PDB file of C-alpha atoms in Angstrom:
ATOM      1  CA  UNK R   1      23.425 -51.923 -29.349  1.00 41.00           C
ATOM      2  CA  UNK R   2      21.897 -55.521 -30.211  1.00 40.00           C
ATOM      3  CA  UNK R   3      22.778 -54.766 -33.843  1.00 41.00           C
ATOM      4  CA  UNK R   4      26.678 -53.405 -33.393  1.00 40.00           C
ATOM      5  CA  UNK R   5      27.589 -56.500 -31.005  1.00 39.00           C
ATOM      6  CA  UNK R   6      25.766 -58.530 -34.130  1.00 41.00           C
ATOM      7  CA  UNK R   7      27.450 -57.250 -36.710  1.00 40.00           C
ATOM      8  CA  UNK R   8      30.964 -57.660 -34.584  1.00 39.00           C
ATOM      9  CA  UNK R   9      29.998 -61.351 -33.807  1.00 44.00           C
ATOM     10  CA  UNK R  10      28.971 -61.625 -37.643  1.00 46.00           C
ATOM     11  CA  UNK R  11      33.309 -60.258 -38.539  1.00 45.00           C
ATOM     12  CA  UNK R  12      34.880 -62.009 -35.841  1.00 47.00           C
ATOM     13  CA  UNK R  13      33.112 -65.516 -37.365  1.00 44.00           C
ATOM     14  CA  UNK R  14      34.176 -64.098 -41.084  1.00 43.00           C
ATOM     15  CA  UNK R  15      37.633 -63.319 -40.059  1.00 43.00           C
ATOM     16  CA  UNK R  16      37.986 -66.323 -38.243  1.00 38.00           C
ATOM     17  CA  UNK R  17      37.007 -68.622 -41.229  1.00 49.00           C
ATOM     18  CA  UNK R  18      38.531 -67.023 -43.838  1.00 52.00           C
ATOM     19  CA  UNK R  19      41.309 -66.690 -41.964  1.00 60.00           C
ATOM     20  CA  UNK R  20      41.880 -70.431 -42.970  1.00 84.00           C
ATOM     21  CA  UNK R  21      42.078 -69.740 -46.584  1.00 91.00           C
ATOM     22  CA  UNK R  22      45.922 -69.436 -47.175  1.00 91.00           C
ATOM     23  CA  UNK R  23      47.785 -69.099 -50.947  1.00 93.00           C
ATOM     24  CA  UNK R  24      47.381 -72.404 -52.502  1.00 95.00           C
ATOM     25  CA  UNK R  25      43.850 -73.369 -51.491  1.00 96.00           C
ATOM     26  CA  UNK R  26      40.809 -74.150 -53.862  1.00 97.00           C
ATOM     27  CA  UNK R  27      37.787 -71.846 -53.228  1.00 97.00           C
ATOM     28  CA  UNK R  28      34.441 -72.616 -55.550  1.00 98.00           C
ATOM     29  CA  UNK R  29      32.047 -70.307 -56.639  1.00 97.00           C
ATOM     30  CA  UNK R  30      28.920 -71.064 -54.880  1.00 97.00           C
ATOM     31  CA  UNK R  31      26.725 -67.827 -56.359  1.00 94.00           C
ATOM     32  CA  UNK R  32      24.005 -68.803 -58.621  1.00 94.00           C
ATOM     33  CA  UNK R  33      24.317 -68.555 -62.389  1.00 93.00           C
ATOM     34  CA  UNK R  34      27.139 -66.648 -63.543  1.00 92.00           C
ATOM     35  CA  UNK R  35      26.826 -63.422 -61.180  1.00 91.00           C
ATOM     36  CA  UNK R  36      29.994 -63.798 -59.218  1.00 96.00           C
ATOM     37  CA  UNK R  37      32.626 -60.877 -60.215  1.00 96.00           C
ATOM     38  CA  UNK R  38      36.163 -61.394 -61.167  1.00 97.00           C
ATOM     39  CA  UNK R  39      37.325 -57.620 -60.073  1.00 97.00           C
ATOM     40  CA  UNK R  40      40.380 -55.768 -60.915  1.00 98.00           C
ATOM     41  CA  UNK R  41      41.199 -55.143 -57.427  1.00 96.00           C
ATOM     42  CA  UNK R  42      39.035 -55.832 -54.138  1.00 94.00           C
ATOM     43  CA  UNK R  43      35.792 -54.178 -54.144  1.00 89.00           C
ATOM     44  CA  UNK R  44      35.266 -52.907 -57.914  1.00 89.00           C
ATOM     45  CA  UNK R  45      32.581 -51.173 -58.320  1.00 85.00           C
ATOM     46  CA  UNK R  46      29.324 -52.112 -60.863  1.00 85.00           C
ATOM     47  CA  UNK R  47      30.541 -52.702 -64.109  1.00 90.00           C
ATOM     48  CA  UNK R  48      34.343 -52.456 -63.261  1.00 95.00           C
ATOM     49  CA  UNK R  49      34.653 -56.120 -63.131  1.00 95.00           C
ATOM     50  CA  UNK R  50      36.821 -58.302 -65.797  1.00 97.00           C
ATOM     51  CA  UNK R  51      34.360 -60.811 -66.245  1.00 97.00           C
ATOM     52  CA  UNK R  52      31.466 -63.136 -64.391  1.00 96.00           C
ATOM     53  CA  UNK R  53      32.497 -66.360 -63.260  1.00 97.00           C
ATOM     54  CA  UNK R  54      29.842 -69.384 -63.034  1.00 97.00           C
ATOM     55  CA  UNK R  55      29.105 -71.344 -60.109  1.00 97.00           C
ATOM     56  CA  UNK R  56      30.671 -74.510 -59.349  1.00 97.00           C
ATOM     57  CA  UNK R  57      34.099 -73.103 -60.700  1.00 97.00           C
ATOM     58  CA  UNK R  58      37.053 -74.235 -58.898  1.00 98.00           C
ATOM     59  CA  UNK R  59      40.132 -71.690 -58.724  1.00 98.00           C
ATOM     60  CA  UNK R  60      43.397 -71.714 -56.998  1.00 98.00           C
ATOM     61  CA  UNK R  61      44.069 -68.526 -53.996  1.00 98.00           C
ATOM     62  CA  UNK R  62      46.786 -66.961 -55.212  1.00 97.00           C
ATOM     63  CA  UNK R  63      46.987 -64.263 -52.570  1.00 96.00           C
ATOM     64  CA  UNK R  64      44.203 -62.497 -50.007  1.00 96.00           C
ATOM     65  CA  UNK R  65      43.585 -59.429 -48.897  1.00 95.00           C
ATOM     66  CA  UNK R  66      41.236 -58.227 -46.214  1.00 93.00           C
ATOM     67  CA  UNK R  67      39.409 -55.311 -46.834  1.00 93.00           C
ATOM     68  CA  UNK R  68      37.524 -53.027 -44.202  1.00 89.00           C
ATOM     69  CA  UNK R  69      34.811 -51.685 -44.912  1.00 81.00           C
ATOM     70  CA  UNK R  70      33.307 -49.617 -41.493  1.00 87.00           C
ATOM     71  CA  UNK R  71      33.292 -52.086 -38.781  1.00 88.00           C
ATOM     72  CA  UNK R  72      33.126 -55.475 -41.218  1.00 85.00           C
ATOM     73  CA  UNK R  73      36.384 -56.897 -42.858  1.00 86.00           C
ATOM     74  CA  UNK R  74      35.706 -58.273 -46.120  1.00 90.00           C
ATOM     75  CA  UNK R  75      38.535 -61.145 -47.557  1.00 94.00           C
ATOM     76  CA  UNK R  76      38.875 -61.033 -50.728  1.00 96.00           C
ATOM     77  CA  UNK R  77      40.765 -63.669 -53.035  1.00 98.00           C
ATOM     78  CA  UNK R  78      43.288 -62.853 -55.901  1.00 98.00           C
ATOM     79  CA  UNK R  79      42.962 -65.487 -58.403  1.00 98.00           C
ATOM     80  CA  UNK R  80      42.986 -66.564 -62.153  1.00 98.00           C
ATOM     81  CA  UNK R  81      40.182 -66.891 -64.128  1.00 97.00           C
ATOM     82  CA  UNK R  82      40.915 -68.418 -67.793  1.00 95.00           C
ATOM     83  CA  UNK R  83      43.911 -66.378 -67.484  1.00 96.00           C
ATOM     84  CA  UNK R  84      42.346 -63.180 -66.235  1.00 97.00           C
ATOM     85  CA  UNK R  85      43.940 -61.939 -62.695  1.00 98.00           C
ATOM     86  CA  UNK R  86      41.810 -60.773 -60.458  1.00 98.00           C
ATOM     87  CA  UNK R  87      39.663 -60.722 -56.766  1.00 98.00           C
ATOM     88  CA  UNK R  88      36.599 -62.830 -55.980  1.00 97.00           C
ATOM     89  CA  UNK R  89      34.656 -61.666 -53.164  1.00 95.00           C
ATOM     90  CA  UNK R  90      34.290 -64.080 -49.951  1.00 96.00           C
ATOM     91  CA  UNK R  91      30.826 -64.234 -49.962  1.00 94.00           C
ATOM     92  CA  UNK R  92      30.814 -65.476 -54.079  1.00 96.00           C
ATOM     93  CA  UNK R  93      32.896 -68.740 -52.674  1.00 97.00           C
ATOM     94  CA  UNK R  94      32.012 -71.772 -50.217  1.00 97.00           C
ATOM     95  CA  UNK R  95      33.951 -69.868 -47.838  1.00 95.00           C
ATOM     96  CA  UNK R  96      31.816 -67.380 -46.892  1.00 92.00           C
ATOM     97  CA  UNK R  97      30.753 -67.163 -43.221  1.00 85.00           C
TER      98      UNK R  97
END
């Protein structure tokens, strides 16, 4: 029980926050390296992605999309990457929860 109501507290904060990311807004790239995915479409697989992105790159949202995956919603951001479309993952920008 301790664990669901975390987990629920943990999406509610996530939806919240990202929430404030509209079309328009800069995320960064906060992962180390160059391990954040540029994917296709929200939630690519392993080696489905376009390309890696490096940290400390700034992009512009060009759309969002929340995606659910059991109990957790996971926002995902379209964007362009050297002009590659594609989704970045929340938790690869310094909007993660």
């Amino acid at each position: 029980v301790l664990m669901s109501i975390s987990l629920l507290m943990i999406a509610g904060a996530m939806i919240v926050h990202a929430g404030d990311v509209e079309q328009g807004d800069t995320v960064t790239i906060v992962t180390p390296g160059v391990t954040a995915r540029l994917c296709p479409e929200p939630m690519c697989g392993p080696g489905q992605h376009i390309m890696r992105v490096a940290e400390g790159t700034e992009l512009e949202v060009e759309g969002t999309e929340d995606v659910k995956i059991g109990s957790i919603h996971v926002k995902w951001f379209q964007v362009v990457v050297d002009g590659s479309t594609g989704w970045i993952s929340i938790f690869d920008t310094n909007k993660a929860p």
